[in-house]
Coordinates of C-alpha atoms and ligand atoms in Angstrom, one line a residue:
X495 CA 0.1 0.0 -0.1
X496 CA 1.3 3.4 -0.9
X497 CA 2.5 5.9 1.6
X498 CA 0.2 8.8 2.7
X499 CA 1.8 11.8 3.6
X500 CA 1.1 13.8 6.8
X501 CA -0.8 17.1 6.7
X502 CA 1.8 19.8 6.1
X503 CA 1.8 22.9 8.3
X504 CA -0.2 24.6 5.8
X505 CA -3.0 21.9 5.7
X506 CA -2.9 21.8 9.5
X507 CA -3.5 25.5 9.3
X508 CA -6.0 25.7 6.8
X509 CA -8.1 23.0 8.7
X510 CA -7.6 24.9 12.1
X511 CA -9.1 28.1 10.3
X512 CA -12.2 25.9 9.0
X513 CA -12.8 24.8 12.3
X514 CA -13.1 28.2 13.7
X515 CA -17.0 28.2 13.8
X516 CA -19.7 27.2 16.1
X517 CA -21.8 24.1 14.2
X518 CA -25.2 23.7 14.9
X519 CA -25.4 20.6 17.5
X520 CA -29.0 20.0 16.6
X521 CA -27.8 17.8 13.7
X522 CA -26.4 15.5 15.7
X523 CA -29.6 15.1 17.6
X524 CA -31.2 14.7 14.4
X525 CA -29.1 12.0 13.2
X526 CA -29.6 9.9 16.4
X527 CA -33.4 10.7 16.8
X528 CA -35.7 7.5 17.2
X529 CA -32.7 4.8 17.0
X530 CA -34.2 1.5 17.4
X531 CA -31.3 -1.1 16.4
X532 CA -28.4 -1.6 14.2
X533 CA -27.3 -4.7 12.3
X534 CA -25.4 -7.1 14.5
X535 CA -23.0 -7.8 11.5
X536 CA -20.2 -5.5 10.6
X537 CA -20.5 -6.1 6.9
X538 CA -23.0 -6.8 4.4
X539 CA -22.5 -9.6 2.2
X540 CA -23.4 -10.5 -1.3
X541 CA -22.9 -13.8 -3.2
X542 CA -20.2 -16.0 -2.1
X543 CA -19.7 -13.7 1.1
X544 CA -18.3 -11.1 -1.2
X545 CA -18.1 -7.6 0.9
X546 CA -20.9 -5.4 -0.4
X547 CA -20.8 -2.6 2.5
X548 CA -18.2 -2.6 5.2
X549 CA -19.7 -0.7 8.3
X550 CA -16.9 -1.8 10.6
X551 CA -14.5 -0.1 8.3
X552 CA -16.0 3.4 9.2
X553 CA -15.9 2.9 12.9
X554 CA -12.8 5.2 13.2
X555 CA -16.1 7.8 12.4
X556 CA -17.7 6.5 15.6
X557 CA -15.0 6.7 18.2
X558 CA -15.7 10.0 19.1
X559 CA -12.0 11.5 18.1
X560 CA -11.7 15.0 17.4
X561 CA -11.1 15.9 13.7
X562 CA -7.5 14.8 12.3
X563 CA -5.4 17.0 10.5
X564 CA -5.8 14.8 7.1
X565 CA -9.5 15.9 7.0
X566 CA -11.4 19.2 6.8
X567 CA -13.3 19.6 10.3
X568 CA -16.6 20.3 8.6
X569 CA -16.6 17.4 6.5
X570 CA -15.1 15.2 9.5
X571 CA -18.4 16.4 11.6
X572 CA -20.8 15.4 8.6
X573 CA -19.0 12.2 8.2
X574 CA -19.6 11.5 11.6
X575 CA -23.2 12.3 11.2
X576 CA -23.8 10.1 8.3
X577 CA -21.7 7.1 10.0
X578 CA -24.9 6.9 12.4
X579 CA -26.3 3.9 11.1
X580 CA -29.5 1.2 12.1
X581 CA -33.0 1.4 12.0
X582 CA -34.8 5.0 13.1
X583 CA -38.3 5.9 13.9
X584 CA -39.0 9.1 11.9
X585 CA -42.6 9.6 13.0
X586 CA -45.6 7.3 13.9
X587 CA -45.8 4.9 11.1
X588 CA -42.4 6.0 9.4
X589 CA -39.3 4.6 9.6
X590 CA -35.7 4.7 7.9
X591 CA -32.6 2.6 7.8
X592 CA -29.6 4.8 7.3
X593 CA -25.9 4.1 7.2
X594 CA -25.7 0.9 5.2
X595 CA -25.8 2.5 1.9
X596 CA -25.0 6.2 0.5
X597 CA -28.9 6.6 0.3
X598 CA -31.9 5.9 2.8
X599 CA -34.4 3.3 2.7
X600 CA -37.9 4.7 4.1
X601 CA -40.6 2.1 5.3
X602 CA -44.3 3.4 5.9
X603 CA -46.9 1.3 7.9
X604 CA -49.8 0.2 5.4
X605 CA -52.9 -1.7 6.1
X606 CA -51.6 -4.8 4.9
X607 CA -47.8 -4.5 4.8
X608 CA -44.8 -2.1 4.2
X609 CA -44.7 0.9 1.8
X610 CA -41.0 1.2 0.7
X611 CA -39.4 4.7 -0.5
X612 CA -36.4 4.2 -2.2
X613 CA -34.8 0.8 -2.2
X614 CA -31.4 1.8 -1.8
X615 CA -28.5 1.0 -4.5
X616 CA -27.8 -2.8 -3.7
X617 CA -30.2 -5.6 -3.1
X618 CA -28.2 -6.8 -0.5
X619 CA -28.3 -3.6 1.7
X620 CA -32.1 -3.4 1.0
X621 CA -32.4 -6.9 2.1
X622 CA -30.8 -6.1 5.1
X623 CA -32.8 -2.9 5.7
X624 CA -35.9 -5.0 5.4
X625 CA -35.1 -7.8 7.8
X626 CA -34.1 -5.2 10.2
X627 CA -37.4 -3.5 10.2
X628 CA -39.1 -7.0 10.0
X629 CA -37.4 -8.2 13.1
X630 CA -37.4 -5.0 15.3
X631 CA -40.8 -3.4 14.6
X632 CA -43.0 -6.2 12.8
X633 CA -43.0 -8.8 10.0
X634 CA -44.8 -7.6 7.1
X635 CA -44.9 -8.1 3.4
X636 CA -43.6 -5.2 1.3
X637 CA -47.1 -3.9 -0.4
X638 CA -45.6 -0.8 -2.6
X639 CA -42.5 0.7 -3.6
X640 CA -42.0 4.2 -4.6
X641 CA -39.0 5.4 -6.6
X642 CA -38.7 9.2 -5.9
X643 CA -36.3 9.6 -9.1
X644 CA -34.1 8.2 -11.7
X645 CA -30.9 7.9 -10.0
X646 CA -29.5 3.9 -9.1
X647 CA -28.9 4.7 -5.4
X648 CA -32.8 4.8 -5.4
X649 CA -34.1 1.7 -7.2
X650 CA -30.6 -0.4 -7.6
X651 CA -31.7 -2.5 -4.3
X652 CA -35.5 -3.3 -5.3
X653 CA -35.1 -7.2 -5.6
X654 CA -34.0 -7.0 -2.1
X655 CA -37.5 -6.2 -1.0
X656 CA -39.7 -7.7 -3.9
X657 CA -39.4 -9.6 -6.8
X658 CA -40.9 -9.8 -10.3
X659 CA -43.0 -12.6 -9.5
X660 CA -44.8 -10.4 -6.7
X661 CA -45.0 -7.2 -9.2
X662 CA -46.6 -9.5 -11.7
X663 CA -48.8 -11.4 -9.4
X664 CA -50.3 -7.7 -8.2
X665 CA -49.0 -8.1 -4.9
X666 CA -46.8 -5.2 -5.1
X667 CA -47.0 -1.9 -6.7
X668 CA -44.2 0.1 -7.9
X669 CA -45.0 4.0 -8.4
X670 CA -42.3 6.2 -10.0
X671 CA -42.7 9.9 -11.5
X672 CA -43.5 9.9 -15.4
X673 CA -40.3 9.1 -17.5
X674 CA -38.6 7.3 -14.9
X675 CA -37.6 4.5 -17.3
X676 CA -36.6 6.8 -20.1
X677 CA -34.2 8.8 -17.8
X678 CA -33.1 5.8 -15.8
X679 CA -31.7 3.9 -18.8
X680 CA -30.8 7.3 -20.8
X681 CA -28.4 8.7 -18.4
X682 CA -26.5 5.6 -18.2
X683 CA -26.4 4.5 -21.8
X684 CA -24.4 7.0 -24.2
X685 CA -21.9 8.0 -21.4
X686 CA -22.0 5.0 -19.2
X687 CA -18.4 3.7 -19.3
X688 CA -17.0 7.2 -19.1
X689 CA -19.2 8.0 -16.5
X690 CA -18.9 4.9 -14.3
X691 CA -14.8 5.6 -14.4
X692 CA -15.1 9.2 -13.6
X693 CA -17.7 8.1 -10.8
X694 CA -14.9 6.2 -8.8
X695 CA -13.1 9.6 -8.6
X696 CA -16.3 11.2 -7.2
X697 CA -17.4 8.4 -4.7
X698 CA -13.8 6.9 -3.9
X699 CA -14.7 3.2 -3.9
X700 CA -11.2 2.2 -4.2
X701 CA -9.8 4.5 -1.4
X702 CA -9.1 2.4 1.9
X703 CA -11.6 4.1 4.6
X704 CA -9.7 6.1 7.1
X705 CA -8.5 9.7 8.2
X706 CA -5.8 9.7 5.2
X707 CA -8.6 8.0 2.9
X708 CA -12.0 7.7 2.4
X709 CA -14.2 9.3 5.1
X710 CA -17.7 10.3 3.4
X711 CA -19.5 10.7 0.2
X712 CA -21.3 13.9 1.3
X713 CA -24.8 12.2 0.6
X714 CA -23.8 9.3 3.0
X715 CA -20.8 7.1 3.8
X716 CA -20.1 4.9 1.1
X717 CA -21.5 3.6 -2.1
X718 CA -22.0 -0.3 -1.8
X719 CA -20.3 -2.6 -4.2
X720 CA -22.9 -4.2 -6.1
X721 CA -24.7 -3.8 -9.5
X722 CA -28.1 -2.4 -9.4
X723 CA -31.1 -4.2 -10.2
X724 CA -34.4 -2.6 -11.6
X725 CA -38.1 -3.3 -12.0
X726 CA -40.1 -1.1 -14.3
X727 CA -42.9 1.1 -12.2
X728 CA -46.5 -0.4 -12.9
X729 CA -47.7 3.1 -12.1
X730 CA -46.7 6.7 -13.3
X731 CA -47.3 9.8 -11.6
X732 CA -48.1 12.4 -14.2
X733 CA -49.0 15.6 -12.5
X734 CA -48.8 17.6 -9.5
X735 CA -51.7 17.3 -7.1
X736 CA -52.2 13.5 -8.0
X737 CA -53.4 11.4 -4.9
X738 CA -53.4 7.8 -4.4
X739 CA -54.5 5.7 -1.7
X740 CA -51.1 3.1 -1.6
X741 CA -52.1 0.2 0.7
X742 CA -54.4 2.4 2.6
X743 CA -52.3 5.2 2.9
X744 CA -52.9 8.7 1.1
X745 CA -50.3 10.4 -0.8
X746 CA -50.2 13.6 -2.5
X747 CA -47.7 14.1 -5.3
X748 CA -45.6 17.0 -6.6
X749 CA -43.6 16.2 -9.9
X750 CA -40.4 17.9 -9.9
X751 CA -39.0 17.1 -13.6
X752 CA -35.6 18.6 -14.2
X753 CA -34.4 19.3 -11.0
X754 CA -31.9 17.1 -9.0
X755 CA -32.7 14.2 -11.5
X756 CA -34.7 14.4 -14.8
X757 CA -37.5 12.5 -13.6
X758 CA -38.1 13.3 -9.7
X759 CA -41.1 13.8 -7.5
X760 CA -41.7 15.0 -3.9
X761 CA -44.8 13.7 -2.0
X762 CA -46.6 14.3 1.1
X763 CA -48.7 11.7 3.5
X764 CA -51.6 14.4 4.8
X765 CA -52.7 12.0 7.4
X766 CA -49.2 11.5 8.8
X767 CA -48.2 15.4 8.0
X768 CA -45.0 14.0 6.6
X769 CA -43.0 15.5 3.7
X770 CA -40.7 13.4 1.6
X771 CA -38.4 15.9 -0.4
X772 CA -37.0 12.9 -2.3
X773 CA -33.2 14.3 -3.2
X774 CA -34.6 17.8 -4.1
X775 CA -33.3 18.7 -0.5
X776 CA -30.4 17.1 1.6
X777 CA -28.2 17.9 4.6
X778 CA -25.5 19.3 1.9
X779 CA -25.3 21.5 -1.2
X780 CA -26.3 19.3 -4.1
X781 CA -24.2 19.2 -7.3
X782 CA -25.9 21.2 -10.3
X783 CA -23.6 18.8 -12.3
X784 CA -21.7 15.8 -10.4
X785 CA -17.9 15.6 -10.9
X786 CA -18.4 11.9 -12.2
X787 CA -20.2 13.9 -15.3
X788 CA -23.9 14.5 -16.3
X789 CA -26.1 16.8 -18.3
X790 CA -26.1 20.0 -16.2
X791 CA -29.1 20.5 -14.0
X792 CA -31.6 23.1 -14.1
X793 CA -31.0 25.2 -10.7
X794 CA -33.9 27.5 -11.6
X795 CA -36.5 24.8 -11.6
X796 CA -34.8 23.3 -8.7
X797 CA -35.4 26.2 -6.6
X798 CA -38.8 26.9 -8.0
X799 CA -40.2 23.3 -7.1
X800 CA -38.7 23.4 -3.6
X801 CA -41.0 27.0 -3.3
X802 CA -43.8 25.2 -4.6
X803 CA -43.4 22.4 -2.0
X804 CA -43.5 25.3 0.6
X805 CA -46.6 26.6 -1.0
X806 CA -48.2 23.3 -1.1
X807 CA -47.1 21.6 2.1
X808 CA -45.1 24.1 4.1
X809 CA -47.7 25.1 6.4
X810 CA -48.9 21.5 7.2
X811 CA -45.9 19.4 7.3
X812 CA -44.3 18.5 10.8
X813 CA -41.8 16.3 9.7
X814 CA -39.6 16.1 6.6
X815 CA -37.5 13.3 5.3
X816 CA -35.4 12.7 2.4
X817 CA -33.6 9.9 0.6
X818 CA -30.0 10.8 2.0
X819 CA -29.1 12.2 5.4
X820 CA -31.3 12.7 8.3
X821 CA -35.1 14.1 8.8
X822 CA -36.1 17.5 10.1
X823 CA -39.0 17.6 12.7
X824 CA -41.6 20.5 13.7
X825 CA -43.4 22.9 11.4
X826 CA -41.4 26.0 11.8
X827 CA -37.9 24.0 11.1
X828 CA -39.5 22.1 8.0
X829 CA -40.2 25.5 6.7
X830 CA -37.0 27.1 7.5
X831 CA -35.1 24.1 6.0
X832 CA -37.2 24.5 3.0
X833 CA -36.5 28.1 2.3
X834 CA -32.6 28.0 2.9
X835 CA -32.6 25.0 0.5
X836 CA -34.8 27.1 -2.0
X837 CA -32.7 30.0 -1.8
X838 CA -29.1 28.3 -2.0
X839 CA -30.1 27.0 -5.4
X840 CA -31.4 30.1 -6.6
X841 CA -28.4 32.4 -4.9
X842 CA -26.1 30.1 -6.9
X843 CA -28.0 30.4 -10.3
X844 CA -28.8 34.2 -10.0
X845 CA -25.1 35.2 -8.9
X846 CA -23.5 33.0 -11.2
X847 CA -25.6 34.4 -14.3
X848 CA -25.1 37.9 -12.6
X849 CA -21.5 37.6 -13.1
X850 CA -21.7 35.9 -16.3
X851 CA -23.5 38.9 -17.7
X852 CA -20.9 41.4 -16.5
X853 CA -18.3 39.2 -18.7
X854 CA -16.9 37.4 -15.9
X855 CA -15.5 34.0 -16.9
X856 CA -16.1 30.3 -15.0
X857 CA -13.0 30.4 -13.4
X858 CA -13.3 34.0 -12.3
X859 CA -16.7 33.7 -11.4
X860 CA -15.9 30.5 -9.3
X861 CA -13.1 32.2 -7.5
X862 CA -15.4 35.7 -6.7
X863 CA -18.5 33.8 -5.4
X864 CA -18.4 33.6 -1.5
X865 CA -21.1 31.5 0.3
X866 CA -23.0 34.3 2.3
X867 CA -22.8 34.0 5.8
X868 CA -26.7 32.8 5.8
X869 CA -26.1 29.8 4.1
X870 CA -22.4 29.1 5.6
X871 CA -24.2 29.2 9.1
X872 CA -26.2 26.2 8.4
X873 CA -24.9 22.7 7.9
X874 CA -27.3 21.6 5.2
X875 CA -26.6 24.7 3.0
X876 CA -22.6 23.8 3.2
X877 CA -21.1 22.1 0.2
X878 CA -20.1 18.5 1.8
X879 CA -21.4 17.0 -1.7
X880 CA -21.5 19.7 -4.2
X881 CA -19.2 22.9 -4.2
X882 CA -20.0 26.2 -4.9
X883 CA -16.6 26.3 -7.2
X884 CA -17.9 23.6 -9.4
X885 CA -21.6 24.4 -9.3
X886 CA -20.9 27.9 -10.5
X887 CA -19.3 26.4 -13.5
X888 CA -22.0 24.2 -14.1
X889 CA -24.5 26.9 -13.9
X890 CA -22.2 28.8 -16.6
X891 CA -21.9 25.7 -18.7
X892 CA -25.9 25.2 -18.6
X893 CA -26.4 28.7 -20.3
X894 CA -23.1 29.6 -22.1
X895 CA -21.2 26.1 -22.7
X896 CA -17.6 25.1 -21.7
X897 CA -16.2 27.9 -23.8
X898 CA -15.7 31.1 -21.6
X899 CA -15.8 33.4 -25.0
X900 CA -12.0 34.1 -24.8
X901 CA -10.7 32.8 -28.3
X902 CA -7.3 32.3 -27.0
X903 CA -9.2 29.3 -25.2
X904 CA -11.0 27.9 -28.4
X905 CA -8.6 25.7 -29.8
X906 CA -5.7 24.9 -27.4
X907 CA -3.1 22.2 -27.7
X908 CA -4.2 19.0 -25.9
X909 CA -2.6 18.2 -22.3
X910 CA 0.2 16.1 -23.7
X911 CA 1.1 18.5 -26.3
X912 CA 0.5 21.8 -24.1
X913 CA 2.6 20.0 -21.3
X914 CA 5.7 19.6 -23.5
X915 CA 5.6 23.2 -24.3
X916 CA 5.2 24.4 -20.9
X917 CA 8.0 22.4 -19.9
X918 CA 10.0 23.6 -22.5
X919 CA 9.2 27.3 -21.4
X920 CA 9.8 26.5 -17.9
X921 CA 13.5 25.5 -18.9
X922 CA 13.2 21.8 -18.7
X923 CA 11.7 19.2 -16.5
X924 CA 14.0 20.0 -13.4
X925 CA 13.8 23.5 -13.4
X926 CA 9.6 23.0 -13.5
X927 CA 10.1 20.7 -10.6
X928 CA 12.1 23.3 -8.8
X929 CA 9.6 25.9 -9.3
X930 CA 7.1 23.4 -8.3
X931 CA 8.6 22.0 -5.1
X932 CA 9.1 25.8 -3.7
X933 CA 5.4 26.5 -4.3
X934 CA 4.7 23.3 -2.5
X935 CA 6.7 24.6 0.4
X936 CA 4.8 27.8 0.0
X937 CA 1.6 26.0 0.3
X938 CA 0.6 26.7 -3.4
X939 CA -1.1 23.3 -4.1
X940 CA -3.5 24.7 -6.7
X941 CA -0.4 25.8 -8.5
X942 CA 1.8 22.9 -8.2
X943 CA -1.4 20.7 -9.4
X944 CA -1.6 23.1 -12.4
X945 CA 2.4 23.2 -13.2
X946 CA 3.3 19.5 -12.5
X947 CA 0.4 18.4 -14.6
X948 CA 2.0 19.9 -17.6
X949 CA 5.2 17.8 -16.8
X950 CA 3.3 14.3 -16.0
X951 CA 1.1 14.8 -19.7
X952 CA 4.7 15.7 -21.1
X953 CA 6.4 12.7 -19.7
X954 CA 4.1 10.1 -17.5
X955 CA 7.5 8.4 -16.7
X956 CA 8.9 11.1 -14.7
X957 CA 8.7 9.5 -11.1
X958 CA 9.6 13.1 -9.4
X959 CA 6.8 14.6 -11.2
X960 CA 4.2 11.9 -10.3
X961 CA 5.3 12.0 -6.6
X962 CA 5.0 16.1 -6.3
X963 CA 1.8 15.9 -8.0
X964 CA 0.5 13.2 -5.7
X965 CA 1.6 14.9 -2.7
X966 CA 0.0 18.2 -4.0
X967 CA -3.4 16.4 -4.9
X968 CA -3.4 14.9 -1.7
X969 CA -2.9 18.1 0.5
X970 CA -5.7 19.4 -1.5
X971 CA -7.7 16.7 -0.5
X972 CA -6.9 16.8 3.0
X973 CA -8.3 20.3 2.8
X974 CA -11.5 20.0 0.8
X975 CA -14.9 20.2 2.6
X976 CA -16.5 18.5 -0.1
X977 CA -16.4 14.9 0.2
X978 CA -16.6 14.7 -3.5
X979 CA -13.2 16.9 -4.1
X980 CA -11.7 15.0 -1.4
X981 CA -12.1 11.7 -3.0
X982 CA -11.3 13.2 -6.5
X983 CA -8.0 14.3 -5.3
X984 CA -7.2 11.4 -3.2
X985 CA -8.1 9.3 -6.1
X986 CA -5.8 11.2 -8.2
X987 CA -3.0 10.9 -5.8
X988 CA -3.3 7.3 -5.4
X989 CA -3.4 6.4 -9.2
X990 CA -0.3 8.6 -9.8
X991 CA 1.4 6.4 -7.2
X992 CA -0.1 3.2 -8.7
X993 CA -1.2 3.7 -12.2
X994 CA -4.9 3.3 -12.9
X995 CA -6.8 0.2 -11.5
X996 CA -5.4 -2.8 -13.5
X997 CA -8.1 -4.9 -13.0
X998 CA -11.6 -2.9 -13.1
X999 CA -14.3 -5.1 -13.0
X1000 CA -15.7 -4.9 -16.3
X1001 CA -19.3 -6.6 -15.6
X1002 CA -19.9 -3.8 -12.9
X1003 CA -22.5 -2.8 -15.6
X1004 CA -25.9 -3.0 -14.6
X1005 CA -27.5 -6.0 -16.3
X1006 CA -30.8 -5.4 -15.1
X1007 CA -30.5 -2.0 -16.6
X1008 CA -29.6 -3.2 -20.0
X1009 CA -32.5 -5.7 -19.7
X1010 CA -34.8 -2.6 -19.5
X1011 CA -33.4 -0.9 -22.8
X1012 CA -35.6 -0.1 -25.7
X1013 CA -34.4 -1.2 -29.3
X1014 CA -33.9 2.3 -29.8
X1015 CA -31.4 2.9 -26.7
X1016 CA -29.6 -0.4 -27.6
X1017 CA -28.9 0.8 -31.2
X1018 CA -27.9 4.0 -29.7
X1019 CA -25.4 2.2 -27.2
X1020 CA -24.1 0.1 -30.4
X1021 CA -23.6 3.4 -32.6
X1022 CA -21.3 5.0 -30.1
X1023 CA -19.0 2.0 -30.4
X1024 CA -18.5 2.4 -34.1
X1025 CA -14.8 2.1 -35.4
X1026 CA -15.6 4.9 -37.9
X1027 CA -12.2 4.5 -39.5
X1028 CA -12.7 1.0 -40.5
X1029 CA -16.0 1.9 -42.7
X1030 CA -14.7 4.1 -45.3
X1031 CA -17.0 3.6 -48.4
X1032 CA -19.2 1.3 -46.6
X1033 CA -22.9 1.9 -47.5
X1034 CA -25.6 -0.7 -46.4
X1035 CA -28.9 -1.3 -44.9
X1036 CA -30.1 -4.3 -42.9
X1037 CA -34.0 -5.0 -41.7
X1038 CA -34.8 -5.9 -38.3
X1039 CA -37.9 -7.7 -37.1
X1040 CA -38.3 -8.1 -33.4
X1041 CA -40.7 -11.0 -32.8
X1042 CA -41.7 -10.2 -29.1
X1043 CA -42.5 -6.7 -30.2
X1044 CA -45.5 -7.8 -32.9
X1045 CA -47.7 -5.1 -33.4
X1046 CA -45.9 -2.1 -31.4
X1047 CA -44.0 0.6 -33.5
X1048 CA -40.6 -1.2 -32.3
X1049 CA -41.4 -4.2 -34.5
X1050 CA -39.8 -3.1 -37.4
X1051 CA -36.4 -1.5 -37.6
X1052 CA -33.6 -0.6 -40.3
X1053 CA -30.2 -0.4 -39.1
X1054 CA -27.6 0.9 -41.4
X1055 CA -24.3 2.1 -42.2
X1056 CA -24.1 5.6 -44.0
X1057 CA -21.1 8.1 -44.3
X1058 CA -19.1 5.8 -41.6
X1059 CA -22.1 6.3 -39.1
X1060 CA -24.6 3.9 -37.9
X1061 CA -28.1 4.8 -38.3
X1062 CA -31.5 3.4 -37.1
X1063 CA -34.9 3.9 -38.5
X1064 CA -38.0 2.8 -36.3
X1065 CA -41.0 1.6 -37.9
X1066 CA -40.0 0.5 -41.5
X1067 CA -38.2 -1.7 -43.6
X1068 CA -36.1 -0.7 -46.7
X1069 CA -36.4 -2.5 -49.9
X1070 CA -32.6 -2.3 -50.7
X1071 CA -31.7 -4.2 -47.5
X1072 CA -28.7 -6.7 -47.5
X1073 CA -30.2 -8.9 -45.2
X1074 CA -33.4 -9.3 -42.9
X1075 CA -32.7 -10.3 -39.1
X1076 CA -35.4 -12.0 -37.6
X1077 CA -35.1 -12.2 -33.6
X1078 CA -36.7 -11.5 -30.1
X1079 CA -35.8 -8.2 -28.4
X1080 CA -34.8 -10.3 -25.6
X1081 CA -32.4 -12.7 -27.5
X1082 CA -31.0 -9.3 -29.0
X1083 CA -30.4 -8.0 -25.3
X1084 CA -28.6 -11.6 -24.6
X1085 CA -26.2 -10.8 -27.6
X1086 CA -25.6 -7.2 -26.0
X1087 CA -24.9 -8.6 -22.9
X1088 CA -22.4 -11.3 -24.2
X1089 CA -24.6 -14.0 -22.6
X1090 CA -24.6 -15.7 -26.3
X1091 CA -23.0 -14.3 -29.4
X1092 CA -24.8 -13.4 -32.8
X1093 CA -23.4 -16.5 -34.6
X1094 CA -24.3 -19.0 -31.8
X1095 CA -27.8 -17.5 -31.8
X1096 CA -27.8 -18.1 -35.6
X1097 CA -27.1 -21.4 -34.9
X1098 CA -29.4 -22.1 -32.3
X1099 CA -32.2 -21.0 -34.7
X1100 CA -32.9 -17.8 -32.4
X1101 CA -31.5 -15.5 -35.1
X1102 CA -32.9 -16.1 -38.5
X1103 CA -30.7 -13.9 -41.1
X1104 CA -32.4 -13.8 -44.5
X1105 CA -29.5 -12.6 -47.0
X1106 CA -26.1 -11.5 -46.6
X1107 CA -25.0 -12.2 -43.2
X1108 CA -21.7 -10.4 -44.1
X1109 CA -23.6 -6.7 -43.7
X1110 CA -24.1 -7.9 -40.2
X1111 CA -20.7 -8.8 -39.7
X1112 CA -19.6 -5.2 -41.4
X1113 CA -21.8 -3.8 -38.5
X1114 CA -21.1 -5.8 -35.5
X1115 CA -17.3 -6.5 -36.2
X1116 CA -16.5 -2.8 -36.2
X1117 CA -17.6 -2.2 -32.7
X1118 CA -15.2 -0.8 -30.3
X1119 CA -14.8 -1.9 -26.7
X1120 CA -14.1 -0.1 -23.6
X1121 CA -11.8 -0.2 -21.0
X1122 CA -12.9 0.8 -17.2
X1123 CA -9.6 1.6 -16.4
X1124 CA -8.5 4.3 -18.5
X1125 CA -6.1 6.8 -17.2
X1126 CA -7.3 10.3 -15.8
X1127 CA -4.4 11.8 -14.0
X1128 CA -1.7 10.9 -16.8
X1129 CA -1.9 10.4 -20.5
Ligands
ZN1810 ZN1 -29.0 9.9 -4.2

């Protein structure tokens, strides 16, 4: 294992300065309130006793130690709160299991069974949570599952609380905001491999837990290591004000599209006076775009929908709970919480655009904006997950793109080429390192990171450069209040020392998500893999017939190559097709998931090709594969 450095004097003093504030002690009460029981086992395991979530690994947060020099004290305190784990009573008839996943699972007592809100990321953590409530409150079946939104940490564990058979038999309803499936699959299709790799920097699952390694994810302690499962909703919520009786419990829904997720909803239980704010509110400033990468979120919508929640439910709710962190109690507190959360997203939006409209560029805006005292004072509006420095850039990007308007930045050299020239300008590698070392001694780690990055990209074999860069990123990580920034810095440092992961699990991609893909999405996924340089001069078309989609617009497709690009057309066949392929969508997914090959499926008679099979080889033989361990901090 790599040597992790101590905090430098600069880091120690930065962290001491950060500790000079009086935090709100009531969050500790909130995180503890209603605790009933915790899991007896210190780990949650999956098949073959594989560790899915290691509770014990985070015991260092529960020892009552004061913040170590290697962790920002505000982040440390937040991590300690997230590390509270177990089954908690939220209010009469509502429980949450927290601390065994990055997200919360909520249970409501229905007439006949449990109504589950957001069944976590992993079926194993969800199952352990269900067992906990069955054991300590009452053994009951799960009669409904509500997904608050289209992110995997809110549906991925669904098979841990119910099954396809229960749902098909009508014993368990699954309720979600409209377009849930489209957005769930959509977010993961086109950019899936890149996003998954970048997510390891955001969440830091490969970092060893500890004061010099992983301490938290902002939204929760850690992400369980387990591919998500998925069952499609049986009912969509399509409008605000829609009311349902779910297992005898009244629910009023508020749709909040294009907020924290593209498909999301809040809801209110009028008979319990309990408000679920999904992930539209958390005990942290959220991301307007996560550093793993995603489409930029709409901060303006986000704020307006929180304002609508206030209007609809703010004068009634006496308890508010969310899908991450801990609840809030009492109406006045609920209102104040909602007002601050509403204003936080609007403030970031408005002030970024105010400065943008005065001509400031993203780097300048991020440096100029300072979170006002009104938000700094409260824990839930500080950046333990999102970070103002990143969120300001997200707002800018949404309206004005990555480009800052300065043509000097319009067509820059890529990192390796630019790097060589900077190293040359500095007078060679040694001169650059000498300059960077004195910057390190001054504690200017941001400058070291920028400068030495040029050298690492010019010459990734320079061991001194890699070491200095790792040490600079490490100190930046130790000082970061945002858990995601910390994780990214420490992951960068680790990979500079060890290289990218040699054996990243290639099959971590969620099979059950792929199972739910439409034909259109499968073709889109395939197109992104086209090795265009091999397809010069190729022009062909194939007809596809999906036997299990008979009578739907998806039954017939044309898939072709034109100008080195794969295109697909729904609902029609072309008369000049080189071949017609007849198969089921489910067999097609088997091939995509590599459970079988095209050739084997043809041999087995599951795929019938009428015409020139070579046309299909031209398409499927020229698809790229993606490595889950591509380099990030080096070329
Ligand atoms: Zn979440």
